[in-house]
Amino acid sequence: MSQIGFHRHSLSLKLGVTIISFVVVLFVVSVGLLYNRSRQLVKQEAMERAGKVLDKTALRVAGYLSDIEAVTENVKWIVNQDQTPDSLLAYTHRIVTFGSDIDGCSITMEPDFYPPAVGRFSAYSVRKGNSVVTQREGDYDYYSKVWYKTAKDQGKPCWIDPFDDYNAGTLSNEDMIVSYSMPLKDKKGRFIGVISTDLSLTWLSKAISGEKPYPHSYSVMLGHDGRYYVHPDPEKLVKHTIFSASAPGERAEMEVLGQKILSGFDDHMRLNIGGEPCYVFFQPLQQTGWHIALICPERDILGNYNRLGFIIFTALIVGLILLLLFFMRTITRFVAPLNQLVSQSHRIASGHFTEPMARTPRTDLVGQLQNSFSTMQKSLAEQITRLQQAHEKAEERNHELQRANDLAQAARQQKVAFLQDMSHQIRTPLNIIHGFLQVILNDHENLSPEEKKHITVTMEQNAFSLRRMAYMLYDASWLETAQELEYHDIVSCNEIARRAIQAFTIFPPYDGGNFIFETSVDDDTLLRVQDIHLYYIIHELLFNAKKFAPDNSPTKLSVYETPAAINFAIEDQGPGISEKDRPHIFDHFYKSDPFTEGLGMGLYVSRQYIRLMGGDITLDTTYEKGSRFIIRLPLA
């Protein structure tokens, strides 16, 4: 018996050592590959995150700069119409007052522009705390200043590198500033002065450094020659460049980095900064010639990876110990005569996973092996059943994910289509207004009164379209998160309906139109609503009715009462709404005809506001002469 026990334990030990050795190698290799792949994924995700933060920062700063450029361009147009000294003072004051990001503005005219009695003139406004101070600048040689001379020499708008414009005892900005300078020219193209809009470098630094993807990351901004204009170390601002502020051992890498940044690349680079490995992400600010960079220490980028490594190695050690214990216990228990093992293995290999295997009362090795295999077969059958169930659930989940992905793709396509349509809808009236402005500016004297009236009316129509789209976009964005609306206005049903129709008497496209107003309620029948939104909703439905109905066809607005509500019915004699479009007309951004004017938000916004006021808007599908929309609101 001792000999049998020896051989049995010897076989168990040999099998255990062999299997454990193989499993350990396989497990270590698998975990090592998984660990390395995880490191790559963590690093890639971290770098993508940093790159997105830099892109977002660049877009945000570019937006601020574009706003300043647009404001300056608008003021240039006004200055061309009126160059009296008082007007120039008022213009600069208005720019700084309403431009919350603007620190100062000056309008400086050429020395000989005004008569000798007026002399040199420069209007200057600067933000001082919560107020704006405006005055005529003193008689000093501001014509040689970089913000004036650069715009004059280049003959085009330009961004001026940060400079210190502080002069003690004068009205000036104590902070370093960057300026957007635009030359002024008369109708003959002669240079007459410069508009310069100032932005605080401190404010710009906060805008660039406002978002940090990692605890120790920071942002910098470089000028044309590599000077630091934004940096967490104030000592390096303006005085140092990216080439001169590095340690000797890091200078070569910094030279390469500086050349790549100043060459306008949008890229990233790994190098040592201050003795620490870092990743530097950089890209240019196109309209200025400056460059922004985001510096992220490698320890931040790989922080999650290091934590992951600790977890994986801990799991590896624990897993190996558990595997060793499990295999030694299992092998010791199941080692038996090989012929019985082969016989029982063939039974399982032949596919009898779910057939129960008979147990035996025998207590010898063969009986123990049979009973052990019976238990194993039962467990295997249960596991296969669970795997099949898990597979079915996984298939169902995959179908759900595919449906969700299809919905996401559809939403993405709808978003792209909406942005393209919105761009077209906004660009068209802007182009028309801009074109007529050029006609008025260049050929004003030769236009007849009828032509001037036509131009004015057309510009007013397109301005109305732009304003209407802006209101729709604002309302749609507000309604995305709105859960309630305060409405405490008590209004007359008939009075608000008449006001909505009356608005069309001054609306250029229809000049009053052909409206029919009917009411079966008294003028003192009241509603509790938000007056402005109900007025615009009725006006919007009348506008849609006129837009889609034939010319000169009547549009009817009816007011009538039901037991619990007041109804406003707007009907037209247009083409109506097709069966396939009816379920979607109240969806946001939906347009049955993509080539029609508008953004597809009018009905969506209208219904949301009416519902927030306790009512609803529906399409009357029984009306067959065109379209009829019914607004239902509870009585006050």
XYZ file of C-alpha atoms in Angstrom:
636
model
C 0.000 0.000 0.000
C 2.846 2.372 0.773
C 4.342 1.640 -2.674
C 1.032 2.461 -4.362
C 0.702 5.633 -2.347
C 4.250 6.603 -3.280
C 3.615 6.193 -7.006
C 0.287 7.948 -6.727
C 1.796 10.977 -4.994
C 4.807 10.889 -7.339
C 2.500 11.085 -10.382
C 0.499 13.844 -8.759
C 3.655 15.794 -8.054
C 5.000 15.339 -11.588
C 1.721 16.339 -13.205
C 1.328 19.206 -10.787
C 4.813 20.574 -11.463
C 4.409 20.189 -15.232
C 1.002 21.825 -15.418
C 1.831 24.582 -12.975
C 5.035 25.385 -14.884
C 3.122 25.633 -18.158
C 0.297 27.653 -16.625
C 2.725 30.011 -14.898
C 4.584 30.699 -18.160
C 1.341 31.123 -20.080
C -0.164 33.279 -17.357
C 2.912 35.497 -17.027
C 3.201 35.949 -20.797
C -0.518 36.724 -21.118
C -0.476 39.176 -18.233
C 2.731 40.743 -19.577
C 1.174 41.262 -23.004
C -1.996 42.583 -21.401
C 0.067 44.867 -19.172
C 2.056 46.241 -22.094
C -1.081 46.752 -24.173
C -2.811 48.429 -21.243
C 0.143 50.765 -20.886
C -0.122 51.752 -24.528
C -3.871 52.312 -24.243
C -3.566 54.336 -21.043
C -0.800 56.440 -22.545
C -2.739 56.929 -25.783
C -5.909 57.935 -23.925
C -3.978 60.328 -21.704
C -2.261 61.955 -24.674
C -5.531 62.240 -26.573
C -7.044 63.896 -23.541
C -4.225 66.427 -23.380
C -4.466 67.048 -27.122
C -8.211 67.666 -26.855
C -7.668 70.126 -24.017
C -5.147 72.007 -26.169
C -7.547 71.993 -29.147
C -10.341 73.260 -26.937
C -8.104 75.991 -25.510
C -6.991 77.054 -28.995
C -10.588 77.213 -30.208
C -11.662 79.193 -27.157
C -8.809 81.707 -27.498
C -9.382 81.960 -31.253
C -13.014 82.715 -30.507
C -12.065 85.510 -28.114
C -9.673 86.993 -30.670
C -12.254 86.678 -33.464
C -14.800 88.510 -31.302
C -12.353 91.384 -30.829
C -11.624 91.430 -34.555
C -15.342 91.540 -35.335
C -15.975 94.351 -32.824
C -13.099 96.387 -34.257
C -14.332 95.817 -37.815
C -17.825 96.983 -36.856
C -16.488 100.136 -35.245
C -14.317 100.846 -38.294
C -17.469 100.985 -40.411
C -19.076 103.456 -38.006
C -15.948 105.608 -37.797
C -15.899 105.900 -41.573
C -19.271 107.629 -41.325
C -18.445 110.092 -38.548
C -14.953 111.228 -37.475
C -15.853 114.078 -35.146
C -13.737 114.038 -31.954
C -16.761 113.625 -29.649
C -18.006 110.684 -31.709
C -14.611 108.964 -31.569
C -14.557 109.321 -27.784
C -18.045 107.803 -27.619
C -17.064 104.911 -29.902
C -14.083 103.882 -27.767
C -16.131 104.156 -24.584
C -18.863 101.961 -26.056
C -16.397 99.266 -27.190
C -14.802 98.914 -23.742
C -18.139 99.154 -21.911
C -19.845 96.387 -23.837
C -16.771 94.237 -24.492
C -16.292 92.468 -21.173
C -12.995 90.953 -22.377
C -11.621 94.253 -23.723
C -9.300 96.340 -21.518
C -8.925 99.395 -23.702
C -9.531 100.950 -27.092
C -8.040 103.908 -28.933
C -8.932 105.666 -32.182
C -5.952 107.751 -33.301
C -6.081 110.026 -36.345
C -3.167 111.229 -38.454
C -1.495 114.459 -37.173
C -2.835 116.588 -40.038
C -6.306 115.054 -40.185
C -8.011 117.806 -38.159
C -7.561 121.576 -38.544
C -4.725 123.185 -36.563
C -7.255 124.384 -34.009
C -7.936 120.761 -33.064
C -4.403 119.478 -33.573
C -3.346 115.896 -32.946
C -6.187 113.760 -31.693
C -6.418 110.295 -30.120
C -9.550 109.078 -28.304
C -8.734 106.497 -25.608
C -10.891 104.476 -23.214
C -9.555 102.070 -20.606
C -11.199 99.811 -18.029
C -10.467 100.831 -14.442
C -12.004 98.334 -12.057
C -15.746 98.281 -12.727
C -15.798 101.547 -14.642
C -14.561 102.819 -17.999
C -12.527 106.043 -18.241
C -12.496 107.921 -21.561
C -10.457 110.985 -22.527
C -8.483 112.602 -25.284
C -4.889 111.485 -24.972
C -2.198 114.029 -24.308
C 0.017 115.449 -27.004
C 2.754 112.800 -27.142
C 4.341 110.921 -30.009
C 1.956 107.991 -30.139
C 2.418 107.872 -33.938
C 5.688 106.026 -33.432
C 4.102 103.465 -31.110
C 4.205 99.888 -32.346
C 0.415 99.517 -32.393
C 0.089 102.575 -34.651
C 3.173 102.242 -36.816
C 2.718 98.502 -37.577
C -0.884 98.905 -38.764
C 0.114 101.938 -40.867
C 3.127 100.228 -42.438
C 1.352 96.966 -43.205
C -1.829 98.671 -44.393
C -3.992 95.864 -43.002
C -5.365 94.673 -39.641
C -2.833 92.870 -37.477
C -2.265 91.569 -33.948
C 0.536 93.328 -32.095
C 2.835 91.304 -29.850
C 2.399 92.000 -26.115
C 3.925 95.314 -24.980
C 4.018 97.551 -21.919
C 2.025 100.731 -22.650
C 2.034 102.061 -19.096
C 2.992 105.731 -18.695
C 2.882 107.051 -15.145
C 0.608 110.041 -14.746
C -1.374 109.292 -17.925
C -4.484 107.331 -18.673
C -2.940 103.967 -19.538
C -3.134 100.277 -18.710
C -0.841 99.093 -15.929
C -0.837 95.531 -17.282
C 0.972 94.294 -20.392
C -1.436 94.210 -23.301
C -1.876 92.756 -26.748
C -3.577 94.882 -29.377
C -5.544 94.300 -32.536
C -4.760 97.300 -34.754
C -6.725 98.183 -37.865
C -5.808 101.021 -40.278
C -8.461 103.587 -41.177
C -8.730 104.836 -44.734
C -10.943 107.419 -46.381
C -13.069 106.789 -49.446
C -10.056 107.404 -51.681
C -8.020 104.756 -49.903
C -5.738 107.195 -48.088
C -4.537 106.293 -44.603
C -6.145 108.540 -41.957
C -5.640 106.752 -38.632
C -5.702 103.534 -36.574
C -8.237 101.735 -34.377
C -6.499 99.690 -31.689
C -8.396 97.324 -29.371
C -6.464 96.145 -26.290
C -6.626 92.820 -24.478
C -4.938 92.293 -21.107
C -2.120 89.757 -21.239
C -3.116 88.650 -17.724
C -6.648 87.948 -18.930
C -5.342 86.104 -21.997
C -3.042 84.046 -19.764
C -6.004 83.020 -17.590
C -7.989 82.064 -20.692
C -5.140 79.887 -21.989
C -4.307 78.334 -18.605
C -7.912 77.963 -17.488
C -8.146 74.238 -18.085
C -5.574 71.696 -16.866
C -5.934 68.052 -17.906
C -3.479 66.944 -15.188
C -2.436 68.266 -11.758
C 1.065 69.379 -12.802
C 0.396 70.394 -16.402
C 0.587 74.013 -17.526
C 0.189 76.097 -20.697
C 2.464 78.621 -22.395
C 2.119 80.977 -25.356
C 5.010 81.940 -27.624
C 5.414 84.912 -29.933
C 6.852 85.038 -33.459
C 10.422 84.850 -32.169
C 9.763 82.274 -29.438
C 9.324 84.737 -26.558
C 7.144 83.619 -23.677
C 3.957 85.701 -23.566
C 2.128 83.282 -21.259
C 4.057 81.236 -18.695
C 3.482 80.193 -15.055
C 6.852 81.750 -14.160
C 6.415 85.565 -14.400
C 10.190 86.016 -14.632
C 10.233 84.400 -18.077
C 7.511 86.571 -19.625
C 8.785 88.574 -22.638
C 12.367 88.519 -21.288
C 13.113 84.907 -22.230
C 12.548 82.765 -25.299
C 12.083 79.040 -25.579
C 15.682 78.851 -26.814
C 17.344 80.758 -23.977
C 15.542 79.533 -20.862
C 16.621 75.877 -20.799
C 19.351 74.021 -18.892
C 22.508 73.138 -20.893
C 21.675 69.436 -21.007
C 18.211 70.145 -22.381
C 19.133 72.912 -24.839
C 19.368 70.685 -27.931
C 15.924 69.215 -27.369
C 14.464 72.661 -26.664
C 16.016 73.963 -29.894
C 14.258 71.220 -31.860
C 10.993 71.836 -30.010
C 11.215 75.601 -30.570
C 11.858 75.205 -34.294
C 8.905 72.850 -34.690
C 6.572 75.162 -32.766
C 7.635 78.309 -34.635
C 7.318 76.460 -37.951
C 3.572 76.215 -37.316
C 3.337 72.472 -36.654
C 0.327 71.014 -34.831
C 2.040 68.113 -33.060
C 3.529 66.847 -29.787
C 7.035 65.959 -28.594
C 8.608 64.151 -25.641
C 11.606 65.777 -23.937
C 13.086 66.606 -20.520
C 12.079 69.907 -18.939
C 13.667 70.779 -15.623
C 15.091 67.266 -15.408
C 11.648 65.644 -15.717
C 10.318 63.758 -18.783
C 7.394 65.673 -20.254
C 5.121 65.628 -23.277
C 4.636 68.968 -25.016
C 1.542 69.444 -27.198
C 1.570 72.522 -29.415
C -0.285 74.259 -32.234
C -0.409 77.747 -33.793
C -2.991 80.489 -33.293
C -3.558 81.159 -36.955
C -4.857 84.726 -36.925
C -2.031 86.065 -34.721
C 1.118 84.148 -35.639
C 1.492 83.152 -31.975
C 1.677 79.589 -30.688
C 0.277 77.831 -27.631
C 1.697 74.742 -25.972
C 0.541 72.415 -23.191
C 3.257 70.787 -21.054
C 2.265 67.555 -19.282
C 4.748 65.648 -17.065
C 5.027 61.995 -18.000
C 4.316 60.998 -14.409
C 0.860 62.575 -14.778
C 0.193 60.966 -18.167
C 1.246 57.516 -16.934
C -0.176 57.898 -13.431
C -3.140 55.620 -14.151
C -0.788 53.149 -15.810
C 1.418 52.922 -12.723
C -1.603 52.284 -10.538
C -2.763 49.684 -13.046
C 0.663 48.007 -12.884
C 0.469 47.672 -9.120
C -2.983 46.112 -9.355
C -1.934 43.719 -12.142
C 1.212 42.526 -10.373
C -0.701 42.025 -7.130
C -3.355 40.067 -9.010
C -0.603 38.050 -10.740
C 0.964 36.919 -7.483
C -2.365 36.120 -5.844
C -3.558 34.331 -8.987
C -0.429 32.184 -9.177
C -0.783 31.148 -5.543
C -4.439 30.274 -6.057
C -3.633 28.374 -9.246
C -0.926 26.407 -7.494
C -3.240 25.429 -4.654
C -6.095 24.608 -7.002
C -4.079 22.423 -9.379
C -2.257 20.551 -6.635
C -5.512 19.785 -4.893
C -7.315 18.816 -8.095
C -4.508 16.656 -9.501
C -4.018 14.856 -6.197
C -7.736 14.097 -6.075
C -8.230 12.982 -9.644
C -5.083 11.021 -10.501
C -6.217 7.431 -11.197
C -5.564 4.584 -13.582
C -5.023 5.972 -17.090
C -7.424 3.536 -18.774
C -10.320 4.723 -16.624
C -9.277 8.322 -17.292
C -9.175 7.726 -21.066
C -12.564 5.961 -21.018
C -14.252 8.722 -19.097
C -12.448 11.391 -21.146
C -13.682 9.796 -24.371
C -17.238 9.927 -23.057
C -16.992 13.658 -22.432
C -15.070 14.237 -25.666
C -17.822 12.476 -27.616
C -20.210 15.274 -26.615
C -22.113 13.748 -23.680
C -21.951 16.975 -21.678
C -25.535 16.976 -20.439
C -26.082 13.242 -19.983
C -25.774 12.429 -16.276
C -23.037 9.963 -15.476
C -23.909 7.190 -13.033
C -22.301 7.202 -9.626
C -20.963 4.045 -7.976
C -20.832 2.933 -4.374
C -17.298 1.677 -4.907
C -14.695 3.269 -2.646
C -11.547 2.232 -4.456
C -9.620 4.402 -6.889
C -11.796 3.461 -9.852
C -14.974 4.253 -7.916
C -13.571 7.553 -6.714
C -12.521 8.429 -10.269
C -15.996 7.610 -11.626
C -17.753 9.604 -8.944
C -15.318 12.488 -9.462
C -15.953 12.491 -13.199
C -19.689 12.359 -12.546
C -19.410 15.487 -10.431
C -17.203 17.125 -13.044
C -19.669 16.274 -15.810
C -22.533 17.790 -13.863
C -20.559 20.973 -13.267
C -19.510 21.062 -16.911
C -23.125 20.724 -18.053
C -24.187 23.567 -15.767
C -21.296 25.690 -16.969
C -22.182 25.067 -20.628
C -25.792 25.999 -19.885
C -24.634 29.202 -18.210
C -22.296 29.914 -21.115
C -25.147 29.433 -23.563
C -27.322 31.760 -21.517
C -24.484 34.270 -21.274
C -23.961 33.980 -25.021
C -27.639 34.673 -25.669
C -27.528 37.683 -23.342
C -24.362 38.897 -25.039
C -26.024 38.581 -28.439
C -29.017 40.525 -27.167
C -26.713 43.179 -25.710
C -24.810 43.398 -28.996
C -28.086 44.002 -30.837
C -28.952 46.750 -28.333
C -25.519 48.311 -28.754
C -25.892 48.172 -32.526
C -29.259 49.909 -32.298
C -27.754 52.518 -29.981
C -24.872 52.992 -32.395
C -27.301 53.389 -35.298
C -29.206 56.026 -33.309
C -25.931 57.789 -32.467
C -24.896 57.747 -36.126
C -28.287 59.132 -37.131
C -27.985 61.854 -34.483
C -24.462 62.684 -35.681
C -25.662 62.908 -39.282
C -28.591 65.071 -38.189
C -26.179 67.332 -36.301
C -23.905 67.698 -39.349
C -26.900 68.364 -41.601
C -28.220 70.947 -39.147
C -24.867 72.744 -38.910
C -24.557 72.809 -42.696
C -28.113 74.066 -43.077
C -27.660 76.663 -40.329
C -24.454 77.872 -41.992
C -26.302 78.264 -45.280
C -29.316 79.917 -43.655
C -27.112 82.461 -41.872
C -24.634 83.016 -44.688
C -27.314 83.810 -47.309
C -28.893 86.851 -45.548
C -25.463 88.011 -44.391
C -24.211 87.967 -47.974
C -27.280 89.905 -49.120
C -26.881 92.516 -46.388
C -23.167 92.812 -47.056
C -23.766 93.167 -50.798
C -26.311 95.938 -50.372
C -24.066 97.682 -47.856
C -21.346 97.750 -50.500
C -23.842 99.184 -53.002
C -24.864 101.911 -50.544
C -21.267 102.714 -49.627
C -19.920 102.783 -53.178
C -22.858 104.164 -55.203
C -25.071 105.950 -52.728
C -25.431 109.168 -54.728
C -26.583 107.383 -57.914
C -29.380 105.376 -56.285
C -32.937 106.443 -56.877
C -35.360 106.683 -53.932
C -37.131 103.535 -55.160
C -33.846 101.643 -55.269
C -32.898 102.859 -51.812
C -36.263 101.769 -50.474
C -35.908 98.362 -52.140
C -32.423 97.925 -50.671
C -33.602 99.025 -47.225
C -36.591 96.675 -47.266
C -34.465 93.744 -48.449
C -31.850 94.373 -45.771
C -34.586 94.628 -43.149
C -36.066 91.310 -44.308
C -32.732 89.528 -44.067
C -31.916 91.140 -40.720
C -35.293 89.891 -39.480
C -34.413 86.382 -40.698
C -31.086 86.473 -38.829
C -32.707 87.774 -35.656
C -35.414 85.113 -35.873
C -32.834 82.342 -36.264
C -30.853 83.703 -33.309
C -33.974 83.705 -31.107
C -34.774 80.139 -32.218
C -31.274 78.896 -31.400
C -31.334 80.577 -27.989
C -34.800 79.244 -27.133
C -33.948 75.721 -28.325
C -30.789 75.604 -26.191
C -32.668 76.936 -23.137
C -35.487 74.428 -23.584
C -33.056 71.476 -23.626
C -32.700 71.785 -19.828
C -35.772 73.802 -18.861
C -38.169 72.025 -16.508
C -40.512 74.887 -15.683
C -41.425 78.358 -16.871
C -42.713 81.220 -14.763
C -45.828 82.674 -16.342
C -47.842 85.225 -14.389
C -49.089 87.573 -17.138
C -52.873 87.923 -17.327
C -53.749 88.756 -20.936
C -56.842 89.062 -23.081
C -57.193 86.242 -25.618
C -58.476 88.532 -28.346
C -55.992 91.320 -27.638
C -52.902 89.082 -27.958
C -54.286 87.544 -31.172
C -54.881 90.997 -32.683
C -51.353 92.053 -31.699
C -49.864 89.037 -33.464
C -51.758 89.906 -36.667
C -51.037 93.635 -36.291
C -47.294 92.863 -36.315
C -47.570 91.831 -39.949
C -48.648 95.333 -40.981
C -45.050 96.431 -40.484
C -43.402 93.158 -41.545
C -41.850 93.710 -45.016
C -42.500 90.340 -46.676
C -46.277 90.505 -46.310
C -47.204 94.119 -45.437
C -50.263 93.021 -43.550
C -51.137 90.103 -45.808
C -54.619 88.678 -46.177
C -55.598 87.781 -42.600
C -59.002 86.760 -41.291
C -59.596 87.067 -37.558
C -62.601 85.391 -35.927
C -63.392 85.087 -32.240
C -66.277 83.639 -30.294
C -65.064 84.839 -26.892
C -65.402 88.219 -25.201
C -62.514 90.677 -25.058
C -62.394 90.264 -21.274
C -61.718 86.503 -21.493
C -58.321 86.145 -19.859
C -55.405 83.695 -19.825
C -52.524 83.260 -17.392
C -49.469 82.911 -19.629
C -46.086 84.426 -20.365
C -47.183 87.195 -22.680
C -44.062 87.548 -24.822
C -43.747 83.835 -25.611
C -47.423 83.319 -26.430
C -47.301 86.391 -28.708
C -44.247 85.097 -30.564
C -45.708 81.559 -30.851
C -48.898 82.849 -32.495
C -46.763 85.122 -34.679
C -44.524 82.146 -35.625
C -47.480 79.991 -36.669
C -48.919 82.885 -38.730
C -45.480 83.388 -40.283
C -45.276 79.685 -41.246
C -48.776 79.772 -42.671
C -47.886 82.748 -44.886
C -44.535 81.247 -45.862
C -45.978 77.980 -47.210
C -49.351 79.227 -48.512
C -49.922 80.627 -52.031
C -49.581 84.379 -52.493
C -52.640 86.423 -51.459
C -54.401 83.327 -50.072
C -56.155 84.095 -46.766
C -54.697 83.022 -43.426
C -57.249 82.612 -40.685
C -56.783 83.021 -36.928
C -59.711 81.837 -34.807
C -60.201 82.088 -31.047
C -62.817 79.884 -29.398
C -63.515 78.359 -26.014
C -63.973 74.729 -24.925
C -65.080 73.671 -21.418
C -61.549 73.793 -19.943
C -59.435 75.713 -22.415
C -59.042 78.578 -24.879
C -58.078 77.541 -28.395
C -56.191 79.529 -31.019
C -56.541 77.943 -34.482
C -54.260 79.068 -37.320
C -55.189 77.700 -40.736
C -53.935 78.297 -44.251
C -54.702 77.107 -47.766
C -51.221 75.863 -48.561
C -50.062 72.377 -49.637
C -50.611 70.908 -46.175
C -48.385 68.355 -44.409
C -47.894 64.869 -45.834
C -48.681 61.704 -43.893
C -45.007 60.743 -43.576
C -44.034 64.160 -42.162
C -46.823 64.494 -39.587
C -45.187 62.347 -36.865
C -41.988 64.442 -37.055
C -43.067 68.063 -37.524
C -42.628 68.833 -33.818
C -39.133 67.263 -33.674
C -36.266 69.711 -33.340
C -34.291 70.426 -36.531
C -36.843 68.561 -38.684
C -37.656 70.011 -42.095
C -39.847 68.184 -44.620
C -38.063 70.066 -47.387
C -34.343 70.626 -46.641
C -34.173 73.462 -49.178
C -36.742 75.687 -47.501
C -35.822 78.694 -45.359
C -35.458 78.164 -41.614
C -33.739 75.818 -39.162
C -36.632 73.431 -38.458
C -37.044 74.549 -34.845
C -40.112 76.805 -34.895
C -42.742 74.164 -34.137
C -40.462 72.389 -31.645
C -39.757 75.568 -29.668
C -43.406 76.667 -29.835
C -44.753 73.365 -28.506
C -42.183 73.224 -25.684
C -43.075 76.723 -24.463
C -46.816 76.037 -24.676
C -46.382 72.808 -22.697
C -44.400 74.658 -20.039
C -47.442 76.973 -19.764
C -49.756 73.977 -19.200
C -51.087 73.686 -22.745
C -50.238 71.988 -26.019
C -50.025 72.516 -29.803
C -51.468 69.921 -32.184
C -51.955 69.506 -35.911
C -55.598 69.180 -36.933
C -55.434 66.151 -39.258
C -59.117 66.531 -40.199
C -58.459 69.840 -41.974
C -57.967 69.160 -45.703
C -57.655 72.613 -47.345
C -54.113 73.178 -46.123
C -52.756 73.098 -42.572
C -54.408 73.950 -39.265
C -52.534 74.169 -35.969
C -54.415 74.478 -32.680
C -52.952 76.028 -29.515
C -54.809 74.891 -26.372
C -54.268 76.794 -23.119
C -56.114 76.385 -19.805
C -58.359 79.245 -18.695
C -56.929 81.668 -16.123
